XYZ file of C-alpha atoms in Angstrom:
396
model
C 139.945 105.730 102.952
C 140.375 102.234 102.058
C 137.286 99.719 102.656
C 137.505 96.410 104.306
C 137.113 94.817 100.905
C 139.740 97.111 99.418
C 139.565 98.974 95.806
C 136.582 97.273 94.163
C 137.164 99.245 91.103
C 140.139 101.074 89.756
C 139.963 103.440 86.689
C 143.447 103.541 84.361
C 145.169 106.046 83.566
C 144.581 109.780 82.932
C 141.026 108.693 82.869
C 140.975 107.825 86.437
C 143.107 110.653 87.627
C 140.695 113.141 85.725
C 137.641 111.395 87.791
C 139.388 111.648 90.740
C 139.544 115.312 90.217
C 136.090 115.694 89.090
C 134.743 113.980 92.055
C 136.438 116.052 94.366
C 134.889 119.234 92.882
C 131.547 117.750 92.912
C 130.870 116.093 96.151
C 130.441 119.084 98.796
C 128.472 120.952 96.010
C 126.254 118.123 95.574
C 125.860 117.084 99.363
C 124.787 121.001 100.331
C 120.984 120.744 101.774
C 120.851 116.826 100.836
C 119.308 114.360 103.232
C 122.224 111.812 102.118
C 120.980 108.722 100.601
C 117.999 106.495 101.920
C 117.744 102.843 100.686
C 115.430 100.350 101.379
C 116.286 96.547 101.277
C 113.099 94.493 100.962
C 112.299 90.842 100.529
C 111.415 87.924 102.500
C 113.214 87.003 105.925
C 116.100 84.918 105.357
C 116.837 85.815 101.937
C 120.180 87.269 102.409
C 119.169 91.025 103.544
C 121.402 91.251 106.524
C 124.484 90.661 104.297
C 123.391 93.240 102.027
C 122.605 95.989 104.652
C 126.362 95.219 106.371
C 128.079 95.405 102.742
C 126.180 98.813 101.833
C 127.127 100.584 105.159
C 130.637 98.595 105.184
C 130.076 97.835 108.984
C 128.490 94.547 110.501
C 125.157 96.559 111.865
C 122.669 93.522 111.355
C 123.161 89.944 112.728
C 124.215 87.420 109.356
C 124.126 83.683 109.494
C 121.737 80.586 109.143
C 118.860 81.010 111.463
C 119.940 84.695 112.403
C 117.346 86.778 110.475
C 114.115 86.829 112.471
C 111.004 87.808 110.886
C 110.748 91.571 111.723
C 107.345 92.950 112.405
C 108.627 96.711 111.779
C 111.169 98.552 109.639
C 114.835 98.164 111.158
C 116.715 101.357 110.332
C 120.345 101.236 110.182
C 122.773 104.684 110.014
C 126.318 105.417 109.108
C 128.340 108.218 107.846
C 130.220 107.034 104.572
C 132.742 109.508 103.298
C 130.969 112.495 104.830
C 127.466 111.179 103.462
C 124.833 110.251 105.917
C 123.388 106.637 104.833
C 120.030 104.985 105.996
C 119.379 101.648 105.171
C 115.964 100.420 105.941
C 115.065 96.960 106.232
C 111.378 96.242 105.700
C 109.525 93.476 107.219
C 108.711 91.080 104.147
C 105.525 90.964 102.582
C 106.024 87.745 101.679
C 106.234 86.266 105.500
C 102.996 85.524 105.615
C 103.215 87.018 109.560
C 101.345 90.333 111.172
C 99.116 92.851 109.366
C 100.393 93.592 105.883
C 98.514 97.165 106.097
C 100.331 97.682 109.386
C 103.512 96.769 107.521
C 103.040 99.341 104.704
C 102.033 102.276 107.172
C 105.310 101.600 109.001
C 107.208 101.834 105.599
C 105.262 105.237 104.706
C 106.014 106.468 108.323
C 109.634 105.783 108.770
C 110.909 105.376 105.171
C 109.103 108.802 103.713
C 111.522 109.646 100.959
C 114.054 107.014 99.274
C 117.268 107.206 97.106
C 116.933 103.542 95.671
C 115.083 100.285 96.726
C 116.762 96.861 96.740
C 114.204 94.425 96.211
C 115.815 90.798 97.343
C 115.004 87.295 96.700
C 117.454 84.006 96.308
C 118.739 82.998 93.054
C 118.366 79.744 94.349
C 114.468 79.956 94.121
C 114.851 79.786 90.036
C 111.889 81.670 89.625
C 109.662 84.294 91.511
C 107.894 82.241 94.284
C 103.864 83.054 94.764
C 104.637 85.194 98.034
C 106.999 87.374 96.143
C 104.279 87.945 93.026
C 101.990 88.714 95.925
C 104.444 91.327 97.695
C 105.225 93.023 94.146
C 101.463 93.315 93.328
C 100.903 94.890 96.911
C 103.923 97.389 96.480
C 102.678 98.475 93.368
C 99.332 99.103 94.366
C 100.454 101.113 97.652
C 103.117 102.815 95.802
C 102.608 102.953 92.096
C 104.749 101.993 89.096
C 107.118 104.979 90.182
C 108.195 102.498 92.865
C 109.763 100.369 90.221
C 111.901 103.538 88.729
C 113.953 103.340 91.665
C 114.230 99.444 91.964
C 117.303 96.946 91.532
C 116.299 93.353 91.827
C 119.045 91.813 93.852
C 119.511 87.915 93.571
C 121.104 86.723 96.458
C 122.569 83.406 97.469
C 123.926 83.477 93.836
C 127.074 81.605 95.192
C 124.991 78.681 95.955
C 123.902 78.296 92.324
C 124.680 74.975 91.409
C 126.165 75.452 87.845
C 128.251 72.244 87.681
C 124.945 70.415 87.314
C 122.915 70.822 84.140
C 118.976 71.662 84.777
C 115.961 72.664 82.640
C 117.129 76.311 82.541
C 120.743 75.496 80.530
C 120.592 75.210 76.777
C 123.913 72.993 76.824
C 123.455 69.998 75.516
C 125.876 66.602 74.738
C 128.571 65.205 76.882
C 130.103 67.717 79.517
C 133.797 68.573 79.718
C 136.220 66.087 81.058
C 136.668 66.739 84.804
C 140.291 67.861 84.388
C 139.509 70.240 81.645
C 139.173 73.510 84.131
C 139.198 76.043 81.214
C 136.420 74.207 79.370
C 134.334 73.731 82.629
C 134.940 77.431 83.735
C 133.443 78.721 80.254
C 130.762 76.100 80.646
C 129.896 77.429 84.414
C 129.754 80.949 82.924
C 127.507 80.362 80.089
C 124.850 78.422 82.301
C 124.960 81.185 85.116
C 124.560 83.959 82.475
C 121.690 82.052 80.847
C 119.933 81.654 84.240
C 120.396 85.238 85.185
C 118.759 86.128 81.648
C 115.978 84.029 82.421
C 115.524 85.435 86.046
C 115.656 89.042 84.209
C 113.217 87.717 81.440
C 110.708 86.319 84.245
C 110.808 89.226 86.632
C 110.423 91.808 83.556
C 107.447 89.614 81.952
C 105.517 89.289 85.434
C 105.618 92.742 85.970
C 104.585 93.891 82.314
C 101.918 91.161 81.677
C 100.555 90.174 85.350
C 101.059 93.602 87.299
C 100.625 96.083 84.305
C 103.636 98.228 85.057
C 104.845 100.175 81.989
C 107.317 98.481 79.704
C 109.688 101.442 79.906
C 109.841 101.243 83.590
C 110.230 97.483 83.580
C 112.944 97.174 80.968
C 115.128 99.629 83.095
C 115.090 97.744 86.370
C 118.438 96.041 86.824
C 118.964 92.584 87.989
C 122.199 91.867 90.039
C 123.286 88.577 91.461
C 124.955 88.879 94.905
C 126.884 86.331 96.909
C 128.496 85.788 100.287
C 131.276 88.309 101.409
C 132.692 85.843 104.363
C 135.630 83.543 103.501
C 135.265 79.844 104.067
C 137.551 76.964 103.707
C 135.104 75.846 100.817
C 134.677 79.375 99.366
C 138.237 81.218 99.772
C 136.910 83.935 97.036
C 133.412 84.986 98.186
C 133.392 87.764 95.711
C 133.675 85.827 92.718
C 130.439 84.488 90.571
C 130.982 82.294 87.679
C 130.605 85.472 85.064
C 132.098 88.095 87.362
C 135.267 88.436 89.460
C 133.353 90.908 92.015
C 129.703 90.586 92.582
C 129.811 93.365 95.388
C 131.739 96.045 92.914
C 128.952 95.336 90.101
C 126.198 95.703 92.440
C 127.368 99.227 93.619
C 127.920 99.920 90.189
C 124.140 99.139 89.337
C 123.289 101.379 92.316
C 125.174 104.163 91.218
C 123.800 103.895 87.584
C 120.357 103.517 88.941
C 119.733 106.366 91.187
C 119.308 109.781 90.271
C 121.749 111.214 92.956
C 124.522 109.684 91.481
C 127.183 111.922 93.091
C 126.409 110.874 96.511
C 127.014 107.184 95.546
C 130.334 108.376 94.061
C 131.323 110.282 96.684
C 130.840 107.390 99.344
C 132.356 104.772 96.858
C 135.462 107.143 96.093
C 137.371 104.464 97.419
C 135.565 101.284 95.649
C 135.326 103.392 92.215
C 138.758 104.950 91.870
C 142.228 104.362 93.529
C 142.916 106.011 96.343
C 145.897 108.158 95.041
C 143.625 109.489 92.166
C 141.255 110.722 94.381
C 143.833 112.628 96.428
C 146.015 113.744 93.660
C 144.039 114.301 90.646
C 144.682 117.184 88.328
C 141.995 120.014 88.627
C 139.043 119.812 86.581
C 137.190 122.920 85.002
C 133.347 123.443 85.711
C 133.309 123.172 82.150
C 134.387 119.683 81.921
C 132.457 118.154 84.714
C 129.335 117.298 82.329
C 131.389 115.890 79.932
C 133.576 114.017 82.465
C 130.285 112.329 84.298
C 129.363 111.269 80.882
C 132.464 109.612 79.781
C 132.324 108.243 83.588
C 128.580 106.362 82.755
C 130.071 105.451 79.139
C 133.252 104.020 80.699
C 131.555 101.774 83.532
C 128.593 100.548 81.203
C 131.370 99.634 78.408
C 133.062 97.490 81.385
C 130.320 96.185 83.103
C 127.227 96.165 80.825
C 125.229 98.295 82.938
C 122.448 99.994 81.828
C 121.884 104.164 82.043
C 119.988 105.016 84.764
C 116.440 106.167 84.049
C 115.458 109.726 83.765
C 113.134 110.661 86.582
C 111.790 113.803 87.389
C 112.409 113.776 91.277
C 115.457 112.562 92.694
C 113.398 110.642 95.425
C 110.820 108.414 96.049
C 107.953 109.899 98.079
C 106.510 106.705 99.733
C 103.922 109.367 101.478
C 102.485 110.185 98.104
C 99.257 108.328 97.033
C 99.951 106.486 93.680
C 98.195 108.361 90.593
C 94.992 106.184 89.606
C 95.308 106.365 85.645
C 99.306 105.533 85.973
C 98.980 102.852 88.745
C 95.621 100.913 88.655
C 95.950 99.026 85.346
C 93.126 96.778 84.296
C 95.695 93.825 85.212
C 96.609 95.313 88.460
C 93.135 95.507 89.239
C 92.584 91.934 88.331
C 95.510 91.021 90.564
C 94.295 92.844 93.553
C 90.735 91.339 93.314
C 92.433 88.233 93.057
C 94.369 88.938 96.358
C 91.359 90.393 98.059
C 89.562 87.189 97.011
C 92.496 85.103 98.467
C 92.714 87.126 101.632
C 88.693 86.940 102.065
C 89.031 83.147 101.694
C 91.857 83.068 103.868
C 90.036 84.954 106.552
C 86.714 82.655 106.195
C 89.316 79.354 106.761
C 90.975 81.182 109.373
C 87.496 81.821 111.163
C 86.221 78.209 110.314
C 89.401 76.718 112.016
C 89.035 78.802 115.107
C 85.112 77.597 115.210
C 86.598 74.416 114.822
C 89.141 74.557 117.650
C 86.564 76.239 119.790
C 84.006 73.276 119.126
C 86.918 70.419 119.722
C 87.773 72.215 122.911
C 84.151 72.427 124.443
C 83.834 68.901 123.330
C 86.569 68.153 125.326
C 85.367 70.193 128.437
C 81.835 68.278 127.890
C 83.581 64.722 127.791
C 85.819 65.504 130.939
C 82.805 66.733 132.805
C 80.769 63.510 131.828
C 83.761 61.245 132.738
C 83.746 63.173 136.070
C 80.423 62.522 136.762
C 80.355 59.432 135.598
C 83.537 58.729 137.907
C 81.556 60.457 140.733
C 78.420 58.319 140.332
C 80.711 54.736 140.147
C 82.057 55.847 143.203
C 78.742 56.892 144.902
C 77.282 53.270 143.886
C 80.410 51.799 145.375
C 80.156 53.678 148.480
C 76.648 52.613 148.980
C 77.245 48.968 148.305
C 79.829 48.775 150.807
C 77.640 50.338 153.295
C 74.704 48.122 152.358
C 77.187 45.245 153.010
C 78.214 46.275 156.071
C 74.543 46.407 157.372
């Protein structure tokens, strides 16, 4: 079945035919007893989560567009059946939004999500770096779910197509004069170089924060993929929305990153058979024996890695992330994380005290207004009585 976006990846020649045959063999077998894929999309409201949700499910289930992403106070759940695989995407309220009760948000995530195949943490690439609210959310998520949370994570940099690479900034290494306006090839290469450099700074900064400020183990952090994501809607100014300066199709590469990140790789392959291999190869590929399956799966991963420069998936014991499990103290609560938690608790206490003080000030202000109104009314009544008395005396 073709998607609205078309075939996002076409394997070539005999290799593609073998992969198509292999996928046909493993799909049904791998799906037995499976809950399907359960994905958590989290990040601040307005960070492009709705676009991502719709792309993942291949249907418009979440409202997109400027101003449409309301600040949610509960986990939104979207379901679809893709290529026979049940897929559930959870859109969580952002811990970064500064609204509502964070503990209530976490409890809602534990209750509704329970088990997850993959976590997509979204933030705008145009933010240039992690904002304080993102750092706060990352510390909170690590505190609640442990370091294992990041074993299943992909950092998605949304609004990547709005990254202005035609304008040099402090992140860029290129110096000297820029190409002439009509030198399209040189500009194309320069924009690609700038985009790749900015993407690397994002990745390095994100990894550094997790390791040095949160205390997540280096081997976990270095496997977290950082993938840019743009828009998917064709407009007059953006006739090729899937194209970014360093890649022809961000959506394809996002799916490949997901495929190689999640342990249940076969379910991802099943869902994306029309995106990963050509349709005719899926339907008419030569049969593959059971003995050939491990070798071909390995070839598939190597093939994708060679073409897309995406790392191998992490080796995790469990195929799903259990949000209901309490994190192990010795693995999660590192000294740095404890320091950040104490800092957050202190900031929360200060914020609470400030809120109480503001409430008291507001209460005093309202009381003062009431007293002033009462005094003004009493004065008005007294003036009225004095006026009436003078009028009465003058009539005598």
